[in-house]
Amino acid sequence: MQAIVAFTTIVGAANVLTQAAEVAPYCQDWRGRYHGSVMAVIRPATTDEVSKVVQYCHANHIYVIPQGGNTGHCGGAAPTQHTPAIILSLSRLNHIHCIDTENQTITVGAGCTLGQIQTIASQHDRLFPLSLAAEGSCQIGGNLSTNAGGVQVLRYGNMRDLTLGLEVVLPDGNVLNSLSGLRKDNTGLDIKQLFIGAEGTLGIITAATLKLFPAIKHQTTALISLASPSDAVQLLNAAQLQFGDRLTAYELISHICMGLVTQHIPGAKLPLSETNEWYVLMEVSDTWEHSPLTEMVESFLMNQTSVIDAVIAQSLQQTQALWTLRESISEAQKKDGLSIKHDISVPTSQMEHFIQVTSRILQEDQADYRLQIFGHLGDGNLHFNVGKAPESQLDLVPLEKHINHLVYEQVKQVNGSISAEHGIGQLKNNELPRYADPVKIALMQQIKQALDPQGIMNPGKVYPSSSAS
Amino acid sequence: MQAIVAFTTIVGAANVLTQAAEVAPYCQDWRGRYHGSVMAVIRPATTDEVSKVVQYCHANHIYVIPQGGNTGHCGGAAPTQHTPAIILSLSRLNHIHCIDTENQTITVGAGCTLGQIQTIASQHDRLFPLSLAAEGSCQIGGNLSTNAGGVQVLRYGNMRDLTLGLEVVLPDGNVLNSLSGLRKDNTGLDIKQLFIGAEGTLGIITAATLKLFPAIKHQTTALISLASPSDAVQLLNAAQLQFGDRLTAYELISHICMGLVTQHIPGAKLPLSETNEWYVLMEVSDTWEHSPLTEMVESFLMNQTSVIDAVIAQSLQQTQALWTLRESISEAQKKDGLSIKHDISVPTSQMEHFIQVTSRILQEDQADYRLQIFGHLGDGNLHFNVGKAPESQLDLVPLEKHINHLVYEQVKQVNGSISAEHGIGQLKNNELPRYADPVKIALMQQIKQALDPQGIMNPGKVYPSSSAS
């Protein structure tokens, strides 16, 4: 086949995968929801090779599906029915270009894992703050393309906020070189913003210059019981006013989620009474090693009347035990059975109202639903998941669209988002017309048309399928 | 005239200014460098009125020049030779839509002044951190359109970083409603980013939802003498590692700038020896009122061998006196005579090298130049201005382009920016082809073409004039 010969010339035979067994792992997302087929997986090692591969695809109308660590939740990196197509794996662009501690920046290839970048930063007494469950295997190109979030957004922002410069191979193979390490640069449109969160539909991010932060030298973690999400929001506000940027995580966990963790995760133990409805895991951090954080947190919590009970970690081991309660929720949910997941955000001032109303609507719909609510309350981001009661015979699979509809309609009521941090991919692109501003969708399509008139970049994702390719 | 009748129908006769005396102040920038004429100044009061005015202009090919407080440095809000044209003043969209303290957001009309927003935030025990010299009269729509910076970017970021949502009237009169107060929203492209820093060339920002921050409860300011910019960068790095986000300002001032201030500003007095080459004004801030900031700063400065001398403000009055030294530099320069100004940024790790080399090149060019260097060192942003020695007969006016060239070529050498925070306007649009990535310029033009195919929005700005309108 002519295309395979051309790709082999560019990246070498060892990096053009065509055997079914080699290609298969790339053709399915990790949750096993999306499958497709491609003529080959191409593994370039340099930006120049990426550019040449894309040039060839552009000239021959071959669809290009960029793929990083393939850890996304919305099928954004999985093939669709569009043919002919290749998967373009960025895994071999895994070099740290340079770290500039004086400028507080690091420049990395798109295939570097998030964990790799965190480690290098830490070795230089700096922090790269993006932190999420897949950090060991997700790649920074994917984090950029989905504008990844995670537990530290409250303090450090999303991936977008951590990015100073990008190198991007455009749909025609041209290379945008905006690998700037500048914190202020107002020379015209900030073009790189287009590619962050575009899920590979406008081009392929090949490298990035990222912000580094001072390393954290002291940290205190507390688990707190509260009566309601409203109390949790008020405590959040009070904590922000006092701790300012020291507040680095503020996670809400419902009674039901906590129960799933203590039931399904060996060794997980709740150090507070199990009779409370809501829990908050709060972390405060400081670059100053002598900061009296523990005393500050103790005194703060004592003065908050909404706090029913609280425990402050007194050792690294206790800190890890508290974080295990939070970080095991997804695993505990999985062990408990299927749940219909919603990655949503709402203004924190609407949090109580949203949870109350949506919970009531769902319980009225089916008494057997069991709501598994947790998430990054500090960012207004909830994982509002719907499982079923133990022993219930309810089959959630055929109800998925119906449940999504019930939840998303309430999200819309409070001007929330149906995709807070996971993106759109092929999971939600056809939900957009109902939940996004039509003028925004029209603009998205104009931009797509301007940058990728052939529609070869990651087809069938992000844009509603009725209109854009 | 038909157009005037149409505009009068939309906004009322009182808000269609056509008399020369009424129109004149809008037709010139505050530095008096740019002049032009328009058929009228239109002053709509609502987004709907803006939309109708723009619809009319779109249908009749009338150029639209959006204008806020008209405080820009690059002529971005002044008319050009394009006719027929109107100035669309946003001044009457000056209402605070709402403040949501639980969600830490404020939604404002584009015509609100920055000072108005700061004041409202402060009344609610919150901080809106953008801070710059024109804050009493500049309008937030202009701050957004130029992605304004200022003294607190080091800690809080540029205007872009402070923005969660926008409402924008597009070049065809359609209204993009992205007035979201969400901190996480990954539903497709983040379209609002296009309009921030676009200087009104892609549409008219009519309202914005902005982030609020906890109010600062304690602050300490120090003035420090140092031997070199390199020492200042190293001190910056050490301060960041220790103080983290407490470091809210870090301003570099050269010996010459300090001398201009003490010479021309009544009452300005340097509380340190005048024999040092460089000064840094450092501010640390905390939301925690009991924070031992002064002790921290004292102990920090004592341990830094690069610190030649330092004074820490012991009262609000002393703090203001220190800030006066920094904030009077522009006025002192003006009193001293003409200077050729450059708002540039470079990676902080290149700061010493850039200042050394560029200073040498300029001094070799003309021994009578007198370099007036100061700026936001924490962001790598220098105001690298070139005046002349006292009593010199040198005429700087005809040398402006030559001097720009000498400075910008060195900026290019270190991958810096020729416009750090002031934007492009009509001052620097024709410099872009030499100093920006051609692929970036091509993308800017594609976006402009896609969103404003008629080219009616703020013509003659931002895009190089050889190609875009």
PDB file of C-alpha atoms in Angstrom, chain A residues 114-115 118 127-136 138 140 143 148-153 156-159 162 248 251 283 323 326-327 376 421, chain B residues 184:
ATOM      1  CA  LEU A 114       2.614  13.845  33.520  1.00  0.00           C
ATOM      2  CA  GLY A 115       4.441  11.835  36.194  1.00  0.00           C
ATOM      3  CA  GLN A 118       6.249  16.143  38.052  1.00  0.00           C
ATOM      4  CA  LEU A 127       6.376  21.904  41.537  1.00  0.00           C
ATOM      5  CA  PHE A 128       4.462  21.049  38.396  1.00  0.00           C
ATOM      6  CA  PRO A 129       1.027  21.048  39.980  1.00  0.00           C
ATOM      7  CA  LEU A 130      -1.270  19.199  37.580  1.00  0.00           C
ATOM      8  CA  SER A 131      -2.300  16.051  39.418  1.00  0.00           C
ATOM      9  CA  LEU A 132      -4.837  13.415  38.417  1.00  0.00           C
ATOM     10  CA  ALA A 133      -5.450   9.681  38.712  1.00  0.00           C
ATOM     11  CA  ALA A 134      -3.822   8.702  35.390  1.00  0.00           C
ATOM     12  CA  GLU A 135      -0.645  10.738  35.983  1.00  0.00           C
ATOM     13  CA  GLY A 136       1.618   7.705  35.660  1.00  0.00           C
ATOM     14  CA  CYS A 138      -1.279  10.010  30.655  1.00  0.00           C
ATOM     15  CA  ILE A 140       1.136  15.943  28.534  1.00  0.00           C
ATOM     16  CA  ASN A 143      -3.496  16.783  29.108  1.00  0.00           C
ATOM     17  CA  ALA A 148      -6.992  18.546  32.032  1.00  0.00           C
ATOM     18  CA  GLY A 149      -8.064  19.448  35.571  1.00  0.00           C
ATOM     19  CA  GLY A 150      -7.676  17.328  38.691  1.00  0.00           C
ATOM     20  CA  VAL A 151      -7.360  18.013  42.392  1.00  0.00           C
ATOM     21  CA  GLN A 152      -5.176  21.127  42.437  1.00  0.00           C
ATOM     22  CA  VAL A 153      -7.137  23.338  40.020  1.00  0.00           C
ATOM     23  CA  TYR A 156      -3.099  26.342  40.295  1.00  0.00           C
ATOM     24  CA  GLY A 157      -5.746  26.301  37.550  1.00  0.00           C
ATOM     25  CA  ASN A 158      -6.353  23.941  34.646  1.00  0.00           C
ATOM     26  CA  MET A 159      -3.772  22.804  32.127  1.00  0.00           C
ATOM     27  CA  LEU A 162      -0.179  26.191  33.374  1.00  0.00           C
ATOM     28  CA  THR A 248      -4.677  23.521  47.603  1.00  0.00           C
ATOM     29  CA  GLU A 251     -12.859  17.687  47.890  1.00  0.00           C
ATOM     30  CA  GLU A 283      -5.485  20.260  52.147  1.00  0.00           C
ATOM     31  CA  TRP A 323      -6.185  10.759  50.599  1.00  0.00           C
ATOM     32  CA  ARG A 326     -10.738  10.144  48.271  1.00  0.00           C
ATOM     33  CA  GLU A 327      -8.641   8.532  45.596  1.00  0.00           C
ATOM     34  CA  HIS A 376     -13.629  18.994  43.358  1.00  0.00           C
ATOM     35  CA  GLU A 421     -12.720  18.473  32.971  1.00  0.00           C
TER      36      GLU A 421
ATOM     37  CA  LYS B 184     -13.924  24.199  34.844  1.00  0.00           C
TER      38      LYS B 184
END
